JSON list of C-alpha atoms in Angstrom, two decimals:
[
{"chain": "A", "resi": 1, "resn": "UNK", "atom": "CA", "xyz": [132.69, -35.11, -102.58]},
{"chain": "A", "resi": 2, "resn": "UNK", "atom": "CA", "xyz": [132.29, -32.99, -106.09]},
{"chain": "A", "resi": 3, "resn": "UNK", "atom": "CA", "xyz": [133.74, -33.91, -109.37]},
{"chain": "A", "resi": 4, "resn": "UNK", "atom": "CA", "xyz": [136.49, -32.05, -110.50]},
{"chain": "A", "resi": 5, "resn": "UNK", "atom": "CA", "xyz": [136.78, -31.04, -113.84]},
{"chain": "A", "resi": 6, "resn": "UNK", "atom": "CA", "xyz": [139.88, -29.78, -115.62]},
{"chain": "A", "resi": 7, "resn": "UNK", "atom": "CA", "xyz": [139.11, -27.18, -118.48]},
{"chain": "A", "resi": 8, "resn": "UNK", "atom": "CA", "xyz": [142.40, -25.95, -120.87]},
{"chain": "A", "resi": 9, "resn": "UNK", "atom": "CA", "xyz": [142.05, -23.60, -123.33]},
{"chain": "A", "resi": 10, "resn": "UNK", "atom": "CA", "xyz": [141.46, -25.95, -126.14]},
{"chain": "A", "resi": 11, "resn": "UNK", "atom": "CA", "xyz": [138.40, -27.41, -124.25]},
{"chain": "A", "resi": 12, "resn": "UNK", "atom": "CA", "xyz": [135.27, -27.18, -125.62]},
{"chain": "A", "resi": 13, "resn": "UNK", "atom": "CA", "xyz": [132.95, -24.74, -124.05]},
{"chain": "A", "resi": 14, "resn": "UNK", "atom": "CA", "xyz": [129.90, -26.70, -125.03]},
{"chain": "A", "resi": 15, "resn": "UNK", "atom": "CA", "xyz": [130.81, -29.47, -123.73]},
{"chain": "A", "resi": 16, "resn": "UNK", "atom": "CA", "xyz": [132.03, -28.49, -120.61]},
{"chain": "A", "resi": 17, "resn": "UNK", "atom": "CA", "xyz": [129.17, -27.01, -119.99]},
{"chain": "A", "resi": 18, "resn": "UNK", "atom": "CA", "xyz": [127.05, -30.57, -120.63]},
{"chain": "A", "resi": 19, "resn": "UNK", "atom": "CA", "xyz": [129.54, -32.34, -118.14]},
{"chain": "A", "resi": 20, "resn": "UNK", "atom": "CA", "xyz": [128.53, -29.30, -115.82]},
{"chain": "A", "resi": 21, "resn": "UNK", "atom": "CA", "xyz": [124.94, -29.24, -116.15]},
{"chain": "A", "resi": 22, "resn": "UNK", "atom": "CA", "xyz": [125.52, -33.56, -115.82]},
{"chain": "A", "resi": 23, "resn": "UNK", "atom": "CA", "xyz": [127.43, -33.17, -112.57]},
{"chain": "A", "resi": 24, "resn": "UNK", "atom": "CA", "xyz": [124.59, -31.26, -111.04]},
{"chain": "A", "resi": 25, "resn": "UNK", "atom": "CA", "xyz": [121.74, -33.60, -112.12]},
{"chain": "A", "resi": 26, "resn": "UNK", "atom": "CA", "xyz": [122.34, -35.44, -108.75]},
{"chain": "A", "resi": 27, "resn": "UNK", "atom": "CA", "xyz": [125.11, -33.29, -106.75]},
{"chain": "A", "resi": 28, "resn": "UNK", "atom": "CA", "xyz": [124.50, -29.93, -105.68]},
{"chain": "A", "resi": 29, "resn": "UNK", "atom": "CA", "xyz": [128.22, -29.29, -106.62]},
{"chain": "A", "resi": 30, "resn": "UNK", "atom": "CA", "xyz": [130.66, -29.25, -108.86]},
{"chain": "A", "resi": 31, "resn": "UNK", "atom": "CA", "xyz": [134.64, -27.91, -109.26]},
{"chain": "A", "resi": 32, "resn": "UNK", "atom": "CA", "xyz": [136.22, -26.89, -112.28]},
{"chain": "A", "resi": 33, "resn": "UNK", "atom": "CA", "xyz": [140.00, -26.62, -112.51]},
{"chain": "A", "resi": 34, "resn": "UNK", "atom": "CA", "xyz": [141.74, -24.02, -115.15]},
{"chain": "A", "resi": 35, "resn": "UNK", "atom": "CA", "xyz": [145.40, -23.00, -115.52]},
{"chain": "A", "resi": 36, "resn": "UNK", "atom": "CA", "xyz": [145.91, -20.25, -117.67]},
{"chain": "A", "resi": 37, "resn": "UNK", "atom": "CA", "xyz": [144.11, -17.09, -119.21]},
{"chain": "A", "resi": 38, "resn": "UNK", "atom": "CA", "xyz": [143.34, -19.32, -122.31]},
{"chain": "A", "resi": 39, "resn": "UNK", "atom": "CA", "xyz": [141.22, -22.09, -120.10]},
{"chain": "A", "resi": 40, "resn": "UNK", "atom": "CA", "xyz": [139.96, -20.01, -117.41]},
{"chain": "A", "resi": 41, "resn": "UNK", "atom": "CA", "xyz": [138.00, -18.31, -120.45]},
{"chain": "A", "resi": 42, "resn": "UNK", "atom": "CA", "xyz": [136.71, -21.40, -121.32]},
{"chain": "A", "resi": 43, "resn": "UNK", "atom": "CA", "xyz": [135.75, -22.41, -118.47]},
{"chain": "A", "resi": 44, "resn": "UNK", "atom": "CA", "xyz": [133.98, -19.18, -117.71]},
{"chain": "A", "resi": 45, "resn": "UNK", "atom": "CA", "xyz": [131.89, -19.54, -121.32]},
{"chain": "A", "resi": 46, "resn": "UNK", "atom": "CA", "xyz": [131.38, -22.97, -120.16]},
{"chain": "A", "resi": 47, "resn": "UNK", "atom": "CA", "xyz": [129.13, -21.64, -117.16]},
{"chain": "A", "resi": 48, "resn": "UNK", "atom": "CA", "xyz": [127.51, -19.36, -118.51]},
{"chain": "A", "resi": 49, "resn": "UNK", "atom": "CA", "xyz": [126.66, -22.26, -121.24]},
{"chain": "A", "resi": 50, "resn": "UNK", "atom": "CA", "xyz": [125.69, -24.21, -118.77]},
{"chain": "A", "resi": 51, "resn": "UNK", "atom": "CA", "xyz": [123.20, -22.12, -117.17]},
{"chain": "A", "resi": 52, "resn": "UNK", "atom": "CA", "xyz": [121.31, -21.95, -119.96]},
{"chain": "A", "resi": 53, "resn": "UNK", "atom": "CA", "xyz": [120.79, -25.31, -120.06]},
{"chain": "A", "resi": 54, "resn": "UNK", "atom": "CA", "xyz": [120.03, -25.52, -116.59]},
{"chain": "A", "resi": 55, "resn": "UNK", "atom": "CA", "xyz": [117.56, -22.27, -115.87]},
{"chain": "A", "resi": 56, "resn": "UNK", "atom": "CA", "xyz": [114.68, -24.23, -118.13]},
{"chain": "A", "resi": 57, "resn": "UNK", "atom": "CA", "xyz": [114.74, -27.42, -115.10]},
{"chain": "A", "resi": 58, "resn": "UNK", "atom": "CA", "xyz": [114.56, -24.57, -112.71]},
{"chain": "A", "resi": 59, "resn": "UNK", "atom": "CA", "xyz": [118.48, -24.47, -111.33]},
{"chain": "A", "resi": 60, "resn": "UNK", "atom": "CA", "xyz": [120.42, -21.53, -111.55]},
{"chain": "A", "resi": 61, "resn": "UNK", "atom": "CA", "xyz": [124.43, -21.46, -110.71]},
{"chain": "A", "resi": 62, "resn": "UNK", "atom": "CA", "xyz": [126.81, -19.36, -109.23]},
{"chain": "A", "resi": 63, "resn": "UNK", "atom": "CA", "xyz": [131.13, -19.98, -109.35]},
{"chain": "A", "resi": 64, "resn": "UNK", "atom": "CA", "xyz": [133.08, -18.99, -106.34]},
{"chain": "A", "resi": 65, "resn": "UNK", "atom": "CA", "xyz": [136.63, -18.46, -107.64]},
{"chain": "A", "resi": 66, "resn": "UNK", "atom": "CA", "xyz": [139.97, -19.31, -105.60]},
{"chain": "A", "resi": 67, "resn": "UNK", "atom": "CA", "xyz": [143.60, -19.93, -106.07]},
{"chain": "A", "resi": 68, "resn": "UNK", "atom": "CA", "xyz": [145.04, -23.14, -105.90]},
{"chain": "A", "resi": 69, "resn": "UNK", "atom": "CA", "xyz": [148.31, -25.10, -106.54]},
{"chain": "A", "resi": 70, "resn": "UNK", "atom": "CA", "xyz": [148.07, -27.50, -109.40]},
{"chain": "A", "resi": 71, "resn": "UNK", "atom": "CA", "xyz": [151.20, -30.03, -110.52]},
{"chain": "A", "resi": 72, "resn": "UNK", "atom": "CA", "xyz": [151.33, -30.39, -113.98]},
{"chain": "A", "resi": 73, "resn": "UNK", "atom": "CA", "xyz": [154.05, -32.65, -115.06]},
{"chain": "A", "resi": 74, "resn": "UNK", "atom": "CA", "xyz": [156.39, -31.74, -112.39]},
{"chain": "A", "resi": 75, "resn": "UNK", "atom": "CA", "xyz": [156.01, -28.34, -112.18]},
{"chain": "A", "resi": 76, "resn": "UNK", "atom": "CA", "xyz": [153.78, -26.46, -109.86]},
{"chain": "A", "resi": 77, "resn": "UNK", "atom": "CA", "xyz": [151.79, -24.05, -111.22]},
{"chain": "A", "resi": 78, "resn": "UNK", "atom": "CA", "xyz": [148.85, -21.25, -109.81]},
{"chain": "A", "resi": 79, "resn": "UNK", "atom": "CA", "xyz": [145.55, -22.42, -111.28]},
{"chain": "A", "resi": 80, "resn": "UNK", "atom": "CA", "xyz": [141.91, -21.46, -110.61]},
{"chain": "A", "resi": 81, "resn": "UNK", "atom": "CA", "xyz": [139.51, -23.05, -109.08]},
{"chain": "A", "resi": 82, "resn": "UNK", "atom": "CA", "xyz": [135.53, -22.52, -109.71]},
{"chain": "A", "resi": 83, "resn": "UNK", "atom": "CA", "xyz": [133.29, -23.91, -106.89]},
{"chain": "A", "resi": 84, "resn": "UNK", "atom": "CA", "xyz": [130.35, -24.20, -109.06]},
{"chain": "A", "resi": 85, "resn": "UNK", "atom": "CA", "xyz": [127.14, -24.42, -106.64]},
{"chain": "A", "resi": 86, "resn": "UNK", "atom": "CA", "xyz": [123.05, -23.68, -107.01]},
{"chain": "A", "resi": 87, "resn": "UNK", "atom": "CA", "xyz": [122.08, -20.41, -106.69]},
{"chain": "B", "resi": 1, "resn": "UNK", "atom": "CA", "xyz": [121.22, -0.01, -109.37]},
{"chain": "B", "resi": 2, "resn": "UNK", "atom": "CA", "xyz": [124.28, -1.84, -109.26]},
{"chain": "B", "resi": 3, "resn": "UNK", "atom": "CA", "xyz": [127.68, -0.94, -110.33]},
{"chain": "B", "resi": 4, "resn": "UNK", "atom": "CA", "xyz": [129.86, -1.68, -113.24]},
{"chain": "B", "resi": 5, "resn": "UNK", "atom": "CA", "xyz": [133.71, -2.16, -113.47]},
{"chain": "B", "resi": 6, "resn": "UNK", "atom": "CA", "xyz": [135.08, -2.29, -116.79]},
{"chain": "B", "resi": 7, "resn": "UNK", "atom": "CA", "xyz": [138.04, -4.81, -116.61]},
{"chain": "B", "resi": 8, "resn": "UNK", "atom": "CA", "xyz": [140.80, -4.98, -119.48]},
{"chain": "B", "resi": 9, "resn": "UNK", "atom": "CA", "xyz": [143.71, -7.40, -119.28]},
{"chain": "B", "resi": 10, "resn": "UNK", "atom": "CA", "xyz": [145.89, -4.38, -118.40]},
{"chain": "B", "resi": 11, "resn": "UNK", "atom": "CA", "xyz": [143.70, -4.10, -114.92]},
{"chain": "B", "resi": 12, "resn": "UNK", "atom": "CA", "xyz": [145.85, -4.85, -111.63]},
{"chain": "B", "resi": 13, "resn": "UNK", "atom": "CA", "xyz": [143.02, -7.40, -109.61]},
{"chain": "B", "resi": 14, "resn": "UNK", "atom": "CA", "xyz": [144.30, -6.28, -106.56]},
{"chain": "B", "resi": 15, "resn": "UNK", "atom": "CA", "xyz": [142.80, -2.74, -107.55]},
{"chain": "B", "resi": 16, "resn": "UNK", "atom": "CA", "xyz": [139.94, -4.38, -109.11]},
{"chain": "B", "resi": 17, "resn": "UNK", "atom": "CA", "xyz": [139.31, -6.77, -106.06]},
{"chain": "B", "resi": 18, "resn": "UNK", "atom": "CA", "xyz": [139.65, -3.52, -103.38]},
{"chain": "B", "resi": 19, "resn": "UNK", "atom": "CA", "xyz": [137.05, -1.90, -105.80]},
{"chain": "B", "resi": 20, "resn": "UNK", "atom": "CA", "xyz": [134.49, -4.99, -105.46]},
{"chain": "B", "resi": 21, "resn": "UNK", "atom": "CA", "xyz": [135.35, -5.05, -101.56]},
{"chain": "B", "resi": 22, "resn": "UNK", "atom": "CA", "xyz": [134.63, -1.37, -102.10]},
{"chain": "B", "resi": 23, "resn": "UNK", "atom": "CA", "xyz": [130.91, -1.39, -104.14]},
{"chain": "B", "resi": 24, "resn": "UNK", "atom": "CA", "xyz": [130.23, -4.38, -101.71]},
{"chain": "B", "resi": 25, "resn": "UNK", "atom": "CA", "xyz": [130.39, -2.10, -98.26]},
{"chain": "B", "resi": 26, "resn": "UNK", "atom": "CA", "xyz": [126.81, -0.37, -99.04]},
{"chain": "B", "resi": 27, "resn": "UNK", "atom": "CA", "xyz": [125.53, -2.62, -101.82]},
{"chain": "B", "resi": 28, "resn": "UNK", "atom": "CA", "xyz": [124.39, -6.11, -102.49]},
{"chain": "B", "resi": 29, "resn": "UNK", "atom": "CA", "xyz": [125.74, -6.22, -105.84]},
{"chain": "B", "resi": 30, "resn": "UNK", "atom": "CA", "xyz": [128.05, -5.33, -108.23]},
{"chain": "B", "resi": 31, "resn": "UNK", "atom": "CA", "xyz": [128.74, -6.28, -112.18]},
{"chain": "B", "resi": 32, "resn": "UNK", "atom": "CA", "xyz": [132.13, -6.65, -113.84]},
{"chain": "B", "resi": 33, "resn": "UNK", "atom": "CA", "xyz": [132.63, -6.70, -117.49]},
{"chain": "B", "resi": 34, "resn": "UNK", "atom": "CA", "xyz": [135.28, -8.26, -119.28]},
{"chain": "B", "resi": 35, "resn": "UNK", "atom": "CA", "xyz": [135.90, -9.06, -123.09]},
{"chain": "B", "resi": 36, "resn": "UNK", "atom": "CA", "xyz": [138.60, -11.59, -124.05]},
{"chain": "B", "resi": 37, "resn": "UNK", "atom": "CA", "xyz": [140.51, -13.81, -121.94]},
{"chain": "B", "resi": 38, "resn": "UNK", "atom": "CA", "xyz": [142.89, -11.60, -120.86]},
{"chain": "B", "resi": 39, "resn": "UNK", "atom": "CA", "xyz": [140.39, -9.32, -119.39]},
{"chain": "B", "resi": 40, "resn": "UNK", "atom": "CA", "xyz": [138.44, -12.35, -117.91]},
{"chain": "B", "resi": 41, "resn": "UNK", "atom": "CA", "xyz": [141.76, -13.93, -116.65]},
{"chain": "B", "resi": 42, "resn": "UNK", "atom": "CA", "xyz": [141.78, -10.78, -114.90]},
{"chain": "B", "resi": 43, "resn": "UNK", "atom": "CA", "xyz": [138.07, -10.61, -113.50]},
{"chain": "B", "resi": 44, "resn": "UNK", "atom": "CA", "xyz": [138.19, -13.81, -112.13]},
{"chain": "B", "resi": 45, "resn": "UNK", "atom": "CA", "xyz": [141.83, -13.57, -110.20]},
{"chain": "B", "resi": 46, "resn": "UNK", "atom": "CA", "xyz": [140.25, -10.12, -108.99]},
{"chain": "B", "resi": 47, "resn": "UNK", "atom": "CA", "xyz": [137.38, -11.88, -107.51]},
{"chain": "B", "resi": 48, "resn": "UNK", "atom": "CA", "xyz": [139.29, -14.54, -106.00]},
{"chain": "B", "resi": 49, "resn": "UNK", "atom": "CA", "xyz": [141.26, -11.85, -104.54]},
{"chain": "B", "resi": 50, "resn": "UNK", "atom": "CA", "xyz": [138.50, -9.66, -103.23]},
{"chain": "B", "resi": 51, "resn": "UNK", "atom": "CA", "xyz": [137.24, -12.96, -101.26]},
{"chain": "B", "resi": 52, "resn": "UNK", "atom": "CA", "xyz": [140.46, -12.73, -99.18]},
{"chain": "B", "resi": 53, "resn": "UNK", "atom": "CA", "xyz": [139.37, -8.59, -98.19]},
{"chain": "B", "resi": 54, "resn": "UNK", "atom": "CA", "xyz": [135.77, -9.78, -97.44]},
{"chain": "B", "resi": 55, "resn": "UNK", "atom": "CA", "xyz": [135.65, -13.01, -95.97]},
{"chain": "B", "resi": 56, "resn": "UNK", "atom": "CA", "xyz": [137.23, -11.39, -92.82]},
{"chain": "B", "resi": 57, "resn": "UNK", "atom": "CA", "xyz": [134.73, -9.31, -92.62]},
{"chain": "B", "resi": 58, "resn": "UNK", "atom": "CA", "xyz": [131.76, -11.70, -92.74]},
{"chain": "B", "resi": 59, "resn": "UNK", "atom": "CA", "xyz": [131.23, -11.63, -95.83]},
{"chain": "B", "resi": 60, "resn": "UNK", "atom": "CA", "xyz": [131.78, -13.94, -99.04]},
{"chain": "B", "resi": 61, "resn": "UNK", "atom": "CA", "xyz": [130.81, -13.33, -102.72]},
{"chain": "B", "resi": 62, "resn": "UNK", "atom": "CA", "xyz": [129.94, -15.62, -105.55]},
{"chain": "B", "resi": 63, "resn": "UNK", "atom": "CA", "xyz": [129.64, -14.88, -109.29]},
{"chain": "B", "resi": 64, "resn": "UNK", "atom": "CA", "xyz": [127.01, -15.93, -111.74]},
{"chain": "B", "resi": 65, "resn": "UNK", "atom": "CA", "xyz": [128.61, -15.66, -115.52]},
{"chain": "B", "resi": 66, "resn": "UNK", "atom": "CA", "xyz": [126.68, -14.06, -118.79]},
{"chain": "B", "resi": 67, "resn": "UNK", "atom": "CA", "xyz": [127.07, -13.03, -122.44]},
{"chain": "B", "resi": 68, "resn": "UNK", "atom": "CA", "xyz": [126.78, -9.61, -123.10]},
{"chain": "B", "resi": 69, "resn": "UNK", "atom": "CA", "xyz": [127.08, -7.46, -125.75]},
{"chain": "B", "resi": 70, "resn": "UNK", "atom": "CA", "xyz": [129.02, -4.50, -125.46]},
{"chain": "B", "resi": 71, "resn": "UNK", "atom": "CA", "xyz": [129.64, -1.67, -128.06]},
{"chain": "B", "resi": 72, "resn": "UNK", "atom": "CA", "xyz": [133.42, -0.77, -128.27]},
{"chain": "B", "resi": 73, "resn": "UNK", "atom": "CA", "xyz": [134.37, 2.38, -130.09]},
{"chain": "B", "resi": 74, "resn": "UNK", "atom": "CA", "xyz": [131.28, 1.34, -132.63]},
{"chain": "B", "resi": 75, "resn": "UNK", "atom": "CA", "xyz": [132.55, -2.17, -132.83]},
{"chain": "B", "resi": 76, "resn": "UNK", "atom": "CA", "xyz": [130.39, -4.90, -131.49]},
{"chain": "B", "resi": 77, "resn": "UNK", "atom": "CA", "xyz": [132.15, -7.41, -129.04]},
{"chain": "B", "resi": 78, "resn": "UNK", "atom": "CA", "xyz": [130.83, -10.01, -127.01]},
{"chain": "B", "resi": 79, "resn": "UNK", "atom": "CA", "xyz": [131.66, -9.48, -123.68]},
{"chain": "B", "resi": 80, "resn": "UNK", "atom": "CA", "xyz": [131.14, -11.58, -120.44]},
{"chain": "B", "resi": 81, "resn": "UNK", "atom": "CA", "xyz": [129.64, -9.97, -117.73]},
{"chain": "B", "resi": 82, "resn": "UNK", "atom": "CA", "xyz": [129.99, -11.82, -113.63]},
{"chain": "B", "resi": 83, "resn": "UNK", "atom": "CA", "xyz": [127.35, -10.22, -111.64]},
{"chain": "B", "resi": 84, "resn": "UNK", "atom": "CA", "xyz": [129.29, -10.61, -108.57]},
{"chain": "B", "resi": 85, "resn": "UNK", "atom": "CA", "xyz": [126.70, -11.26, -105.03]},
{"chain": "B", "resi": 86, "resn": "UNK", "atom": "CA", "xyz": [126.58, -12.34, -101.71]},
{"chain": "B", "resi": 87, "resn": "UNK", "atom": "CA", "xyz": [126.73, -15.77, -100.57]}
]
Protein backbone atom coordinates (compact mmCIF):
# COMPACT_ATOMS: atom_id res chain seq x y z
CA UNK A 1 0.00 0.00 0.00
CA UNK A 2 0.85 3.93 -0.90
CA UNK A 3 -0.20 6.89 1.05
CA UNK A 4 -2.77 8.87 -0.28
CA UNK A 5 -2.64 12.38 -0.17
CA UNK A 6 -5.47 14.82 -0.73
CA UNK A 7 -4.32 18.25 -2.29
CA UNK A 8 -7.28 21.28 -2.62
CA UNK A 9 -6.60 24.30 -4.07
CA UNK A 10 -5.71 26.12 -0.96
CA UNK A 11 -2.92 23.50 -0.25
CA UNK A 12 0.35 24.50 -0.11
CA UNK A 13 2.51 23.52 -2.97
CA UNK A 14 5.61 23.45 -0.88
CA UNK A 15 4.52 21.46 1.36
CA UNK A 16 2.94 18.98 -0.54
CA UNK A 17 5.73 18.53 -2.20
CA UNK A 18 7.85 17.74 1.32
CA UNK A 19 5.05 15.13 2.26
CA UNK A 20 5.82 13.80 -1.39
CA UNK A 21 9.42 13.70 -1.42
CA UNK A 22 8.74 12.08 2.59
CA UNK A 23 6.46 9.38 1.22
CA UNK A 24 9.12 8.21 -1.14
CA UNK A 25 12.05 8.14 1.35
CA UNK A 26 11.01 4.45 2.04
CA UNK A 27 8.05 3.59 -0.58
CA UNK A 28 8.58 3.58 -4.11
CA UNK A 29 5.01 5.12 -4.34
CA UNK A 30 2.87 7.53 -3.60
CA UNK A 31 -1.01 8.81 -4.65
CA UNK A 32 -2.20 12.16 -4.61
CA UNK A 33 -5.93 12.92 -4.71
CA UNK A 34 -7.29 16.44 -6.28
CA UNK A 35 -10.86 17.55 -7.04
CA UNK A 36 -11.06 20.51 -8.95
CA UNK A 37 -9.04 22.75 -11.50
CA UNK A 38 -7.93 24.87 -8.42
CA UNK A 39 -6.14 21.64 -6.54
CA UNK A 40 -5.18 19.63 -9.41
CA UNK A 41 -2.85 22.80 -10.10
CA UNK A 42 -1.51 22.48 -6.92
CA UNK A 43 -0.91 19.36 -6.89
CA UNK A 44 0.80 19.47 -10.24
CA UNK A 45 3.31 22.49 -8.80
CA UNK A 46 3.62 20.25 -5.93
CA UNK A 47 5.51 17.58 -8.20
CA UNK A 48 7.32 19.38 -9.97
CA UNK A 49 8.44 20.92 -6.37
CA UNK A 50 9.07 17.86 -5.33
CA UNK A 51 11.38 16.72 -7.88
CA UNK A 52 13.60 19.17 -7.20
CA UNK A 53 14.08 18.13 -4.00
CA UNK A 54 14.41 14.71 -4.92
CA UNK A 55 16.82 14.78 -8.29
CA UNK A 56 19.92 15.93 -5.78
CA UNK A 57 19.45 12.07 -3.72
CA UNK A 58 19.38 10.72 -7.19
CA UNK A 59 15.33 9.92 -7.63
CA UNK A 60 13.47 11.30 -10.31
CA UNK A 61 9.39 11.01 -10.54
CA UNK A 62 6.89 10.58 -12.94
CA UNK A 63 2.60 11.00 -12.22
CA UNK A 64 0.31 8.73 -14.06
CA UNK A 65 -3.04 10.54 -14.07
CA UNK A 66 -6.62 8.76 -13.83
CA UNK A 67 -10.17 9.44 -13.01
CA UNK A 68 -11.68 8.42 -9.99
CA UNK A 69 -14.87 8.79 -7.85
CA UNK A 70 -14.33 10.68 -4.67
CA UNK A 71 -17.34 11.30 -1.84
CA UNK A 72 -17.05 14.45 -0.39
CA UNK A 73 -19.65 15.08 2.17
CA UNK A 74 -22.28 13.14 0.50
CA UNK A 75 -21.88 13.98 -2.80
CA UNK A 76 -19.92 12.13 -5.37
CA UNK A 77 -17.74 13.94 -7.26
CA UNK A 78 -14.95 13.16 -10.44
CA UNK A 79 -11.52 13.77 -8.94
CA UNK A 80 -7.96 13.01 -10.16
CA UNK A 81 -5.80 10.77 -9.19
CA UNK A 82 -1.76 11.06 -9.59
CA UNK A 83 0.10 7.70 -9.23
CA UNK A 84 3.27 9.29 -8.33
CA UNK A 85 6.16 6.56 -8.97
CA UNK A 86 10.28 6.66 -9.65
CA UNK A 87 11.26 7.28 -12.87
CA UNK B 1 12.75 16.22 -31.36
CA UNK B 2 9.68 15.89 -29.60
CA UNK B 3 6.45 17.59 -30.02
CA UNK B 4 4.62 20.35 -28.34
CA UNK B 5 0.82 20.88 -27.72
CA UNK B 6 -0.14 24.12 -26.51
CA UNK B 7 -3.14 23.51 -24.11
CA UNK B 8 -5.54 26.48 -22.97
CA UNK B 9 -8.48 25.86 -20.66
CA UNK B 10 -10.71 26.27 -23.76
CA UNK B 11 -8.95 22.82 -25.19
CA UNK B 12 -11.49 19.74 -25.47
CA UNK B 13 -8.97 16.70 -23.77
CA UNK B 14 -10.60 14.34 -25.77
CA UNK B 15 -8.93 16.22 -28.85
CA UNK B 16 -5.92 16.81 -26.86
CA UNK B 17 -5.71 13.11 -25.59
CA UNK B 18 -6.32 11.67 -29.51
CA UNK B 19 -3.42 14.16 -30.34
CA UNK B 20 -0.97 12.54 -27.57
CA UNK B 21 -2.29 8.96 -28.75
CA UNK B 22 -1.46 10.56 -32.08
CA UNK B 23 2.48 12.02 -31.49
CA UNK B 24 2.81 8.70 -29.45
CA UNK B 25 2.28 6.20 -32.71
CA UNK B 26 5.95 7.06 -34.18
CA UNK B 27 7.52 8.81 -31.20
CA UNK B 28 8.68 8.18 -27.71
CA UNK B 29 7.74 11.45 -26.50
CA UNK B 30 5.76 14.27 -26.52
CA UNK B 31 5.54 17.76 -24.36
CA UNK B 32 2.36 19.61 -23.39
CA UNK B 33 2.31 23.08 -22.17
CA UNK B 34 -0.13 24.59 -20.05
CA UNK B 35 -0.29 27.98 -18.07
CA UNK B 36 -2.90 28.40 -15.30
CA UNK B 37 -5.08 25.94 -13.83
CA UNK B 38 -7.55 25.91 -16.20
CA UNK B 39 -5.21 24.96 -18.90
CA UNK B 40 -3.50 22.37 -16.54
CA UNK B 41 -6.97 21.07 -15.36
CA UNK B 42 -7.15 20.44 -18.91
CA UNK B 43 -3.63 18.73 -19.60
CA UNK B 44 -3.97 16.44 -17.01
CA UNK B 45 -7.81 15.14 -17.77
CA UNK B 46 -6.34 14.91 -21.45
CA UNK B 47 -3.69 12.61 -20.33
CA UNK B 48 -5.82 10.58 -18.24
CA UNK B 49 -7.91 10.30 -21.21
CA UNK B 50 -5.29 9.43 -23.77
CA UNK B 51 -4.33 6.38 -21.30
CA UNK B 52 -7.77 4.88 -22.10
CA UNK B 53 -6.75 5.14 -26.37
CA UNK B 54 -3.28 3.63 -25.57
CA UNK B 55 -3.40 1.19 -22.98
CA UNK B 56 -5.32 -1.05 -25.47
CA UNK B 57 -2.83 -0.88 -27.58
CA UNK B 58 0.10 -1.89 -25.34
CA UNK B 59 0.99 0.97 -24.43
CA UNK B 60 0.80 3.32 -21.20
CA UNK B 61 2.22 6.86 -20.64
CA UNK B 62 3.40 8.68 -17.59
CA UNK B 63 4.15 12.40 -17.10
CA UNK B 64 7.05 14.06 -15.39
CA UNK B 65 5.92 17.88 -14.40
CA UNK B 66 8.26 21.24 -14.93
CA UNK B 67 8.33 25.05 -14.72
CA UNK B 68 8.75 26.72 -17.76
CA UNK B 69 8.81 29.93 -18.95
CA UNK B 70 6.89 30.84 -21.80
CA UNK B 71 6.64 34.26 -23.64
CA UNK B 72 2.92 35.20 -24.33
CA UNK B 73 2.25 38.03 -26.70
CA UNK B 74 5.61 39.72 -24.99
CA UNK B 75 4.32 38.93 -21.57
CA UNK B 76 6.26 36.54 -19.46
CA UNK B 77 4.18 33.65 -17.82
CA UNK B 78 5.19 30.76 -16.04
CA UNK B 79 3.98 27.90 -17.58
CA UNK B 80 4.07 24.11 -16.64
CA UNK B 81 5.25 21.90 -19.06
CA UNK B 82 4.38 17.50 -18.60
CA UNK B 83 6.78 15.82 -20.82
CA UNK B 84 4.48 13.05 -21.39
CA UNK B 85 6.61 9.20 -21.96
CA UNK B 86 6.31 5.72 -22.00
CA UNK B 87 5.97 3.57 -19.11
Amino acid sequence: MFDLLKVSSKSNPNSVAGAIANSLKDREKVEVQAIGAGAINQAIKSIAIARGYLVPTGKDICCVPSFAEADVEGEEKTAIRLLIELR
